[in-house]
Structures are given as structure tokens and as C-alpha cells.
mmCIF file of C-alpha atoms and ligand atoms in Angstrom:
data_model
loop_
_atom_site.group_PDB
_atom_site.id
_atom_site.type_symbol
_atom_site.label_atom_id
_atom_site.label_comp_id
_atom_site.label_asym_id
_atom_site.label_seq_id
_atom_site.Cartn_x
_atom_site.Cartn_y
_atom_site.Cartn_z
ATOM 1 C CA UNK A 1 87.232 57.946 88.437
ATOM 2 C CA UNK A 2 85.958 58.529 91.956
ATOM 3 C CA UNK A 3 87.548 61.734 93.169
ATOM 4 C CA UNK A 4 89.266 63.907 90.612
ATOM 5 C CA UNK A 5 90.155 66.762 92.956
ATOM 6 C CA UNK A 6 92.016 64.453 95.308
ATOM 7 C CA UNK A 7 93.833 62.911 92.397
ATOM 8 C CA UNK A 8 95.164 66.184 91.065
ATOM 9 C CA UNK A 9 96.613 67.043 94.469
ATOM 10 C CA UNK A 10 98.036 63.794 95.712
ATOM 11 C CA UNK A 11 100.432 61.995 93.415
ATOM 12 C CA UNK A 12 100.488 58.224 93.925
ATOM 13 C CA UNK A 13 103.628 57.104 95.761
ATOM 14 C CA UNK A 14 104.989 55.149 92.790
ATOM 15 C CA UNK A 15 104.750 58.209 90.506
ATOM 16 C CA UNK A 16 106.538 60.324 93.094
ATOM 17 C CA UNK A 17 109.289 57.710 93.374
ATOM 18 C CA UNK A 18 109.677 57.670 89.593
ATOM 19 C CA UNK A 19 109.809 61.498 89.573
ATOM 20 C CA UNK A 20 112.482 61.461 92.314
ATOM 21 C CA UNK A 21 114.521 58.940 90.345
ATOM 22 C CA UNK A 22 114.405 60.900 87.084
ATOM 23 C CA UNK A 23 115.200 64.163 88.881
ATOM 24 C CA UNK A 24 118.241 62.657 90.594
ATOM 25 C CA UNK A 25 119.529 61.102 87.355
ATOM 26 C CA UNK A 26 119.027 64.310 85.335
ATOM 27 C CA UNK A 27 120.609 66.645 87.876
ATOM 28 C CA UNK A 28 123.564 64.323 88.496
ATOM 29 C CA UNK A 29 124.556 64.311 84.792
ATOM 30 C CA UNK A 30 128.243 65.280 84.562
ATOM 31 C CA UNK A 31 127.967 67.806 81.691
ATOM 32 C CA UNK A 32 124.636 69.450 80.931
ATOM 33 C CA UNK A 33 122.129 68.990 83.765
ATOM 34 C CA UNK A 34 118.627 68.167 82.552
ATOM 35 C CA UNK A 35 115.061 67.473 83.648
ATOM 36 C CA UNK A 36 112.476 65.584 81.530
ATOM 37 C CA UNK A 37 109.982 67.963 79.918
ATOM 38 C CA UNK A 38 107.033 65.674 80.659
ATOM 39 C CA UNK A 39 107.237 66.855 84.294
ATOM 40 C CA UNK A 40 106.328 70.412 83.245
ATOM 41 C CA UNK A 41 102.668 69.334 83.164
ATOM 42 C CA UNK A 42 101.388 69.052 86.723
ATOM 43 C CA UNK A 43 98.095 70.878 87.386
ATOM 44 C CA UNK A 44 99.846 74.271 87.632
ATOM 45 C CA UNK A 45 101.975 73.608 84.546
ATOM 46 C CA UNK A 46 98.998 72.390 82.504
ATOM 47 C CA UNK A 47 97.069 75.555 83.416
ATOM 48 C CA UNK A 48 100.057 77.728 82.452
ATOM 49 C CA UNK A 49 100.369 75.893 79.141
ATOM 50 C CA UNK A 50 96.733 76.755 78.383
ATOM 51 C CA UNK A 51 97.652 80.419 78.938
ATOM 52 C CA UNK A 52 100.703 80.084 76.674
ATOM 53 C CA UNK A 53 98.360 78.896 73.904
ATOM 54 C CA UNK A 54 96.453 82.191 74.186
ATOM 55 C CA UNK A 55 99.590 84.364 73.914
ATOM 56 C CA UNK A 56 99.889 86.372 70.678
ATOM 57 C CA UNK A 57 103.589 85.380 70.478
ATOM 58 C CA UNK A 58 102.783 81.638 70.591
ATOM 59 C CA UNK A 59 100.977 80.998 67.318
ATOM 60 C CA UNK A 60 101.429 77.232 67.236
ATOM 61 C CA UNK A 61 98.174 76.110 68.853
ATOM 62 C CA UNK A 62 95.959 78.579 67.007
ATOM 63 C CA UNK A 63 97.579 77.602 63.701
ATOM 64 C CA UNK A 64 96.759 73.967 64.356
ATOM 65 C CA UNK A 65 93.210 74.826 65.401
ATOM 66 C CA UNK A 66 92.733 76.739 62.147
ATOM 67 C CA UNK A 67 93.984 73.762 60.137
ATOM 68 C CA UNK A 68 91.740 71.269 61.913
ATOM 69 C CA UNK A 69 88.745 73.570 61.660
ATOM 70 C CA UNK A 70 89.255 74.205 57.952
ATOM 71 C CA UNK A 71 90.155 70.690 56.865
ATOM 72 C CA UNK A 72 88.502 68.294 59.319
ATOM 73 C CA UNK A 73 86.037 66.993 56.741
ATOM 74 C CA UNK A 74 88.701 66.533 54.114
ATOM 75 C CA UNK A 75 90.936 64.677 56.570
ATOM 76 C CA UNK A 76 88.133 62.397 57.740
ATOM 77 C CA UNK A 77 87.080 61.712 54.156
ATOM 78 C CA UNK A 78 90.506 60.231 53.391
ATOM 79 C CA UNK A 79 90.084 57.507 55.997
ATOM 80 C CA UNK A 80 88.366 54.141 55.744
ATOM 81 C CA UNK A 81 85.484 53.493 58.159
ATOM 82 C CA UNK A 82 84.922 52.328 60.838
ATOM 83 C CA UNK A 83 87.761 54.166 62.506
ATOM 84 C CA UNK A 84 89.045 53.995 66.061
ATOM 85 C CA UNK A 85 90.821 57.162 67.157
ATOM 86 C CA UNK A 86 93.669 57.172 69.677
ATOM 87 C CA UNK A 87 95.078 60.523 70.686
ATOM 88 C CA UNK A 88 98.536 60.674 72.229
ATOM 89 C CA UNK A 89 98.955 63.509 74.718
ATOM 90 C CA UNK A 90 95.348 64.601 74.414
ATOM 91 C CA UNK A 91 95.847 67.235 77.114
ATOM 92 C CA UNK A 92 92.459 68.641 77.956
ATOM 93 C CA UNK A 93 91.071 67.549 74.577
ATOM 94 C CA UNK A 94 90.745 71.103 73.290
ATOM 95 C CA UNK A 95 91.781 70.259 69.741
ATOM 96 C CA UNK A 96 89.732 67.116 69.545
ATOM 97 C CA UNK A 97 86.516 68.943 70.245
ATOM 98 C CA UNK A 98 86.853 70.864 66.975
ATOM 99 C CA UNK A 99 86.353 68.186 64.356
ATOM 100 C CA UNK A 100 84.293 65.101 65.066
ATOM 101 C CA UNK A 101 86.405 62.250 63.826
ATOM 102 C CA UNK A 102 83.272 60.217 63.101
ATOM 103 C CA UNK A 103 84.835 57.460 65.073
ATOM 104 C CA UNK A 104 83.219 54.706 67.057
ATOM 105 C CA UNK A 105 85.746 55.070 69.850
ATOM 106 C CA UNK A 106 87.903 57.885 71.119
ATOM 107 C CA UNK A 107 90.819 56.904 73.335
ATOM 108 C CA UNK A 108 92.794 59.752 74.874
ATOM 109 C CA UNK A 109 96.217 58.608 76.040
ATOM 110 C CA UNK A 110 97.413 61.255 78.433
ATOM 111 C CA UNK A 111 100.257 61.219 80.923
ATOM 112 C CA UNK A 112 98.969 64.114 83.034
ATOM 113 C CA UNK A 113 96.192 63.021 85.431
ATOM 114 C CA UNK A 114 95.251 66.698 85.874
ATOM 115 C CA UNK A 115 94.651 67.185 82.146
ATOM 116 C CA UNK A 116 92.759 63.913 81.912
ATOM 117 C CA UNK A 117 90.360 64.973 84.688
ATOM 118 C CA UNK A 118 89.468 68.130 82.740
ATOM 119 C CA UNK A 119 89.063 66.099 79.559
ATOM 120 C CA UNK A 120 86.638 63.707 81.255
ATOM 121 C CA UNK A 121 84.531 66.588 82.557
ATOM 122 C CA UNK A 122 84.392 68.377 79.222
ATOM 123 C CA UNK A 123 83.672 65.411 76.988
ATOM 124 C CA UNK A 124 81.015 63.926 79.263
ATOM 125 C CA UNK A 125 78.194 65.238 77.085
ATOM 126 C CA UNK A 126 79.483 63.733 73.841
ATOM 127 C CA UNK A 127 77.882 60.324 74.043
ATOM 128 C CA UNK A 128 78.853 58.903 70.674
ATOM 129 C CA UNK A 129 82.400 58.843 71.937
ATOM 130 C CA UNK A 130 83.609 56.513 74.610
ATOM 131 C CA UNK A 131 86.472 57.652 76.789
ATOM 132 C CA UNK A 132 89.056 55.241 78.012
ATOM 133 C CA UNK A 133 91.812 57.188 79.701
ATOM 134 C CA UNK A 134 95.312 55.847 79.915
ATOM 135 C CA UNK A 135 97.394 57.629 82.493
ATOM 136 C CA UNK A 136 100.611 56.072 81.316
ATOM 137 C CA UNK A 137 103.245 56.323 78.672
ATOM 138 C CA UNK A 138 102.009 56.822 75.125
ATOM 139 C CA UNK A 139 103.044 53.567 73.494
ATOM 140 C CA UNK A 140 101.734 51.376 76.311
ATOM 141 C CA UNK A 141 98.382 53.087 75.928
ATOM 142 C CA UNK A 142 98.411 52.740 72.172
ATOM 143 C CA UNK A 143 99.309 49.051 72.407
ATOM 144 C CA UNK A 144 96.242 48.517 74.560
ATOM 145 C CA UNK A 145 93.960 50.375 72.131
ATOM 146 C CA UNK A 146 95.408 48.428 69.192
ATOM 147 C CA UNK A 147 94.873 45.114 70.964
ATOM 148 C CA UNK A 148 91.206 45.895 71.600
ATOM 149 C CA UNK A 149 90.137 46.973 68.133
ATOM 150 C CA UNK A 150 88.410 44.461 65.909
ATOM 151 C CA UNK A 151 89.815 43.355 62.564
ATOM 152 C CA UNK A 152 87.281 45.542 60.714
ATOM 153 C CA UNK A 153 88.351 48.647 62.577
ATOM 154 C CA UNK A 154 90.921 51.020 61.194
ATOM 155 C CA UNK A 155 93.158 52.931 63.620
ATOM 156 C CA UNK A 156 93.795 56.673 63.404
ATOM 157 C CA UNK A 157 96.471 57.937 65.784
ATOM 158 C CA UNK A 158 96.405 61.659 66.523
ATOM 159 C CA UNK A 159 99.704 63.102 67.671
ATOM 160 C CA UNK A 160 99.023 66.822 67.511
ATOM 161 C CA UNK A 161 100.524 70.085 68.742
ATOM 162 C CA UNK A 162 104.081 69.261 67.605
ATOM 163 C CA UNK A 163 104.532 67.199 70.762
ATOM 164 C CA UNK A 164 106.762 64.939 68.627
ATOM 165 C CA UNK A 165 109.203 67.895 68.616
ATOM 166 C CA UNK A 166 109.890 67.353 72.325
ATOM 167 C CA UNK A 167 111.731 64.110 71.569
ATOM 168 C CA UNK A 168 115.243 65.308 70.959
ATOM 169 C CA UNK A 169 117.624 63.985 68.351
ATOM 170 C CA UNK A 170 117.004 60.447 67.121
ATOM 171 C CA UNK A 171 114.366 59.904 69.821
ATOM 172 C CA UNK A 172 111.631 61.374 67.591
ATOM 173 C CA UNK A 173 112.229 58.978 64.730
ATOM 174 C CA UNK A 174 112.797 56.054 67.125
ATOM 175 C CA UNK A 175 109.465 56.855 68.727
ATOM 176 C CA UNK A 176 107.651 56.955 65.380
ATOM 177 C CA UNK A 177 109.253 53.680 64.351
ATOM 178 C CA UNK A 178 108.053 52.066 67.598
ATOM 179 C CA UNK A 179 104.617 53.558 67.039
ATOM 180 C CA UNK A 180 104.545 52.170 63.504
ATOM 181 C CA UNK A 181 105.272 48.669 64.869
ATOM 182 C CA UNK A 182 102.045 48.806 66.878
ATOM 183 C CA UNK A 183 99.992 49.643 63.752
ATOM 184 C CA UNK A 184 98.758 47.493 60.891
ATOM 185 C CA UNK A 185 99.530 48.492 57.298
ATOM 186 C CA UNK A 186 96.868 50.991 56.217
ATOM 187 C CA UNK A 187 96.370 52.479 59.703
ATOM 188 C CA UNK A 188 97.009 56.212 59.826
ATOM 189 C CA UNK A 189 98.806 58.850 61.816
ATOM 190 C CA UNK A 190 97.836 62.515 61.884
ATOM 191 C CA UNK A 191 101.002 64.286 63.000
ATOM 192 C CA UNK A 192 101.106 68.007 63.845
ATOM 193 C CA UNK A 193 104.502 69.617 63.284
ATOM 194 C CA UNK A 194 105.684 73.159 63.919
ATOM 195 C CA UNK A 195 107.834 74.322 61.002
ATOM 196 C CA UNK A 196 111.179 76.152 60.937
ATOM 197 C CA UNK A 197 110.732 79.907 61.033
ATOM 198 C CA UNK A 198 112.854 82.958 61.743
ATOM 199 C CA UNK A 199 114.776 82.723 65.006
ATOM 200 C CA UNK A 200 113.297 85.990 66.274
ATOM 201 C CA UNK A 201 109.749 84.621 65.952
ATOM 202 C CA UNK A 202 110.743 81.398 67.687
ATOM 203 C CA UNK A 203 112.463 83.080 70.609
ATOM 204 C CA UNK A 204 109.550 85.385 71.363
ATOM 205 C CA UNK A 205 107.206 82.367 71.255
ATOM 206 C CA UNK A 206 109.290 80.671 73.974
ATOM 207 C CA UNK A 207 110.299 83.777 75.938
ATOM 208 C CA UNK A 208 107.154 85.890 75.937
ATOM 209 C CA UNK A 209 107.248 89.443 77.296
ATOM 210 C CA UNK A 210 104.805 88.903 80.176
ATOM 211 C CA UNK A 211 106.682 85.889 81.491
ATOM 212 C CA UNK A 212 104.089 83.116 81.216
ATOM 213 C CA UNK A 213 106.598 80.736 79.626
ATOM 214 C CA UNK A 214 109.137 81.695 82.305
ATOM 215 C CA UNK A 215 106.559 80.757 84.976
ATOM 216 C CA UNK A 216 105.787 77.501 83.118
ATOM 217 C CA UNK A 217 109.485 76.602 83.133
ATOM 218 C CA UNK A 218 110.198 77.728 86.727
ATOM 219 C CA UNK A 219 107.171 75.765 87.929
ATOM 220 C CA UNK A 220 109.233 72.634 87.340
ATOM 221 C CA UNK A 221 111.538 73.694 90.204
ATOM 222 C CA UNK A 222 108.525 74.700 92.296
ATOM 223 C CA UNK A 223 107.086 71.240 91.655
ATOM 224 C CA UNK A 224 110.314 69.623 92.886
ATOM 225 C CA UNK A 225 110.011 71.772 96.013
ATOM 226 C CA UNK A 226 106.364 70.738 96.503
ATOM 227 C CA UNK A 227 106.668 67.050 95.740
ATOM 228 C CA UNK A 228 110.229 66.189 96.749
ATOM 229 C CA UNK A 229 110.782 68.632 99.616
ATOM 230 C CA UNK A 230 113.548 70.531 97.790
ATOM 231 C CA UNK A 231 114.696 74.047 98.652
ATOM 232 C CA UNK A 232 115.114 75.638 95.204
ATOM 233 C CA UNK A 233 115.003 79.431 95.592
ATOM 234 C CA UNK A 234 113.104 80.411 92.454
ATOM 235 C CA UNK A 235 114.501 83.965 92.588
ATOM 236 C CA UNK A 236 117.928 82.467 91.971
ATOM 237 C CA UNK A 237 117.003 80.862 88.633
ATOM 238 C CA UNK A 238 116.130 82.533 85.330
ATOM 239 C CA UNK A 239 114.183 81.220 82.355
ATOM 240 C CA UNK A 240 116.134 81.130 79.080
ATOM 241 C CA UNK A 241 115.103 80.184 75.537
ATOM 242 C CA UNK A 242 117.659 79.656 72.794
ATOM 243 C CA UNK A 243 117.653 78.322 69.255
ATOM 244 C CA UNK A 244 120.024 75.437 68.622
ATOM 245 C CA UNK A 245 121.066 75.763 64.958
ATOM 246 C CA UNK A 246 122.565 72.288 64.807
ATOM 247 C CA UNK A 247 119.431 70.457 65.942
ATOM 248 C CA UNK A 248 116.792 72.929 64.676
ATOM 249 C CA UNK A 249 115.341 73.079 68.177
ATOM 250 C CA UNK A 250 114.233 75.769 70.560
ATOM 251 C CA UNK A 251 115.654 74.835 73.954
ATOM 252 C CA UNK A 252 114.317 75.958 77.294
ATOM 253 C CA UNK A 253 116.785 76.160 80.153
ATOM 254 C CA UNK A 254 116.780 77.311 83.764
ATOM 255 C CA UNK A 255 119.934 79.324 84.471
ATOM 256 C CA UNK A 256 121.406 79.558 87.939
ATOM 257 C CA UNK A 257 121.975 83.248 88.735
ATOM 258 C CA UNK A 258 124.645 82.429 91.323
ATOM 259 C CA UNK A 259 126.828 79.622 92.572
ATOM 260 C CA UNK A 260 124.502 77.728 94.886
ATOM 261 C CA UNK A 261 123.655 74.385 96.425
ATOM 262 C CA UNK A 262 120.155 72.900 96.471
ATOM 263 C CA UNK A 263 118.972 70.006 98.628
ATOM 264 C CA UNK A 264 116.371 67.546 97.318
ATOM 265 C CA UNK A 265 115.711 65.312 100.352
ATOM 266 C CA UNK A 266 113.140 62.979 98.767
ATOM 267 C CA UNK A 267 115.514 62.262 95.872
ATOM 268 C CA UNK A 268 118.376 61.780 98.375
ATOM 269 C CA UNK A 269 120.642 64.275 96.612
ATOM 270 C CA UNK A 270 121.993 67.753 96.887
ATOM 271 C CA UNK A 271 123.050 69.563 93.760
ATOM 272 C CA UNK A 272 125.787 72.136 93.237
ATOM 273 C CA UNK A 273 125.196 74.835 90.580
ATOM 274 C CA UNK A 274 127.894 77.119 89.191
ATOM 275 C CA UNK A 275 126.955 80.694 88.309
ATOM 276 C CA UNK A 276 125.245 80.665 84.848
ATOM 277 C CA UNK A 277 125.106 76.882 84.728
ATOM 278 C CA UNK A 278 121.804 75.709 83.217
ATOM 279 C CA UNK A 279 119.315 72.889 83.545
ATOM 280 C CA UNK A 280 118.000 71.912 80.119
ATOM 281 C CA UNK A 281 114.241 71.365 80.527
ATOM 282 C CA UNK A 282 112.790 71.080 77.010
ATOM 283 C CA UNK A 283 113.628 70.865 73.325
ATOM 284 C CA UNK A 284 111.080 71.831 70.694
ATOM 285 C CA UNK A 285 112.194 70.633 67.311
ATOM 286 C CA UNK A 286 111.175 72.733 64.288
ATOM 287 C CA UNK A 287 110.650 70.805 61.061
ATOM 288 C CA UNK A 288 111.628 71.406 57.444
ATOM 289 C CA UNK A 289 109.816 69.888 54.476
ATOM 290 C CA UNK A 290 112.783 67.609 53.726
ATOM 291 C CA UNK A 291 113.050 66.649 57.373
ATOM 292 C CA UNK A 292 109.446 65.435 57.331
ATOM 293 C CA UNK A 293 109.973 63.457 54.122
ATOM 294 C CA UNK A 294 112.885 61.560 55.609
ATOM 295 C CA UNK A 295 111.177 61.163 58.998
ATOM 296 C CA UNK A 296 108.175 59.474 57.325
ATOM 297 C CA UNK A 297 110.449 57.301 55.229
ATOM 298 C CA UNK A 298 112.638 56.176 58.127
ATOM 299 C CA UNK A 299 109.708 55.348 60.353
ATOM 300 C CA UNK A 300 107.767 53.253 57.832
ATOM 301 C CA UNK A 301 105.026 55.627 56.727
ATOM 302 C CA UNK A 302 103.748 56.823 53.370
ATOM 303 C CA UNK A 303 102.939 60.546 53.213
ATOM 304 C CA UNK A 304 99.304 60.671 52.166
ATOM 305 C CA UNK A 305 98.463 64.367 52.524
ATOM 306 C CA UNK A 306 99.616 67.569 54.192
ATOM 307 C CA UNK A 307 97.846 70.773 55.206
ATOM 308 C CA UNK A 308 99.907 73.870 55.953
ATOM 309 C CA UNK A 309 99.077 77.036 57.849
ATOM 310 C CA UNK A 310 101.218 79.612 56.085
ATOM 311 C CA UNK A 311 100.600 82.509 58.434
ATOM 312 C CA UNK A 312 102.366 80.803 61.380
ATOM 313 C CA UNK A 313 104.164 77.906 59.699
ATOM 314 C CA UNK A 314 102.551 74.721 60.958
ATOM 315 C CA UNK A 315 101.831 71.452 59.140
ATOM 316 C CA UNK A 316 99.255 68.739 59.717
ATOM 317 C CA UNK A 317 100.586 65.534 58.152
ATOM 318 C CA UNK A 318 98.487 62.492 57.303
ATOM 319 C CA UNK A 319 100.713 59.446 57.076
ATOM 320 C CA UNK A 320 99.695 55.883 56.271
ATOM 321 C CA UNK A 321 101.497 52.880 57.779
ATOM 322 C CA UNK A 322 103.238 50.899 55.028
HETATM 323 C C1 LIG B 401 103.130 71.392 73.860
HETATM 324 C C2 LIG B 401 105.292 70.516 73.651
HETATM 325 C C3 LIG B 401 104.251 71.486 71.764
HETATM 326 O O1 LIG B 401 107.115 72.642 72.636
HETATM 327 O O2 LIG B 401 105.917 74.292 71.873
HETATM 328 C C4 LIG B 401 105.254 75.735 74.986
HETATM 329 C C5 LIG B 401 105.337 73.153 74.976
HETATM 330 N N1 LIG B 401 106.995 74.810 75.821
HETATM 331 N N2 LIG B 401 106.081 76.706 75.405
HETATM 332 C C6 LIG B 401 106.092 73.335 72.619
HETATM 333 C C7 LIG B 401 105.840 74.537 75.255
HETATM 334 C C8 LIG B 401 107.122 76.138 75.911
HETATM 335 C C9 LIG B 401 104.946 72.951 73.556
HETATM 336 N N3 LIG B 401 104.419 71.598 73.220
#
């Protein structure tokens, strides 16, 4: 990569067009307006997410770090060698630096160019690992990694941080089924899942008292202002987190404080908001033991092992493709 700083500031025209398209589709929805959660992670959003991970109320990331630190050896020992590791949504590679996967290749597949630039800088000194970054959708990246590995090489896919929980409804199991199709029998998936816990704990994790998560959520509107020339007045929107009992998901919304109209010139739309109408920006599914059993079953995996952090309620699941 030639110039990382320029890349984090200037989005390629095709990505901006895609962003404009998805914004106009989501905000024109007749019932619940929505915006795709993947757009939360521009350079500002990625930095805010790093801060969220340090919040005492948001135990998810630290729980996963504890699990990987404690059990890395045991996890690695369960896998055949040589192993090629592909990490979906590697972010800045913070988790991956903990255990060495003893792999010949490490392929981060990351959709945020900003996060990938940090990852490249920080992993530069680890020379046993080769970095091939894929700034594109997860499965496309994985398909490319799978096509390049030799027949002797075993594939380990890391999908950590409960990112799978952001696929709402059937999308999570559809995604895992598609992922399974890219693998060979015997390849493995290490899947991090945040577990169901009391609603009070969940809400304070997604609506922290100093407002970092609120800033993370509101930044999505600020990003639309920056990149699509919109005139969202951020004072007129409020962050909201709620627990959806029916779907076992924490939902983030942006609630319009008044009746207002917002213009988004580069998406060629203007949007009318009623007072208290919300934009749904993210779902974070929380898993039960039984839910994981049926998820593995329906997506074509055998549950090989599981490590649980009891103090927060987080599971690291090692699944083998059947
Ligand atoms: C990185 C997607 C797992 O859903 O908990 C944190 C993102 N959103 N606070 C999550 C997030 C609000 C996070 N994931």
C-alpha cells in the first residue's frame, strides 16, 4: 500500500457510490428506517470502537482476550498442521496478536481500510506471518484464500468478537452456511459469541454512562454528512439501546428528537423524520447454548470444543466442517 494516510481520508468513488445507494435504500424503507452497521467503522468509528472495548461496562472484548490468552495453546493443539489462518473482520488485529496460531499464512479479511492500515503497521515486525489484506466483503476474501491454499494445508477461519451477532435473524445462519460451502470437510472455524445475560448488563454495555457508544452511533450520521454532503443536525438525534426479547438482540437506534427533514444530496434523497421515529443501525445477537447447538447443526459444522468466560458470559467455539 503506497499511502495509507491518503487512503483513510479519501474514499474511492465506487465505495462512496455504494454507500450512497445503501443509505438511500435504508432510509427510504416504508416502516422501520435502517442503516447497515458495517458503515459504523470509518476511521472515527473504528477509533471509537477501540475506546468502547476499554469501557468497564463493555466486557465482551476483554472476555474474549482472556479466553484466547488462557487457551491459545489448547486451541492450536486441536488443529492439524500446516494451517492457513483467515480472519474475518480482523479490525486492527488486536486479538490475533495474543496467540500465535502457528500458521504459515495469516490472511486478515477486513472491510474497513482504516483498520487494515493500522493492522499492517502493527504486524510489520512479525515476519513468520504474511499479510494479504482483502478490503472487501468477507466471503469474497475467504474464497480467494481458500483457492490459494495447497491440498496439504488446513484452513482455520477466525470469526471473533461476536461479529456474527450483527447479522440479524436468519442472516447469521445463512452466512455460516455460505462460509461452510467455501471450506473442505475437516477445516475449522473459531467463532466468538457473546452469550445471553441480564438485560441490565446488556443495556449498560450498549448505552454507557460517558456516551462513547452514543458517539459511535451518532458518527454514522456525521459520516453521511462528511461523505454524502447531508445536513443531519446531530443535536436533533439521540442514541438508544434496547433489548429485543423476540430476537435475543441488543438493538442500537438513532431517535429523531423532533419532526424534521434531512437532505442527502449525494444520495439524491431527502428524508422526513417524525418525532421519536428511529433509524435502526445495529443488532447484536446474544447466544444461548441451545442456539449455538442448532446454529452449528444447520450450517454444517460439528462442535469440536468450547471455552467459556463465566465472569462476562462469552464463548469461543471451535467447529469443524462436516
Ligand atoms: C464489534 C459488532 C461485536 O455488537 O458488540 C459495540 C459492536 N456496537 N458497541 C457489538 C458494538 C456497540 C460490537 N461488535
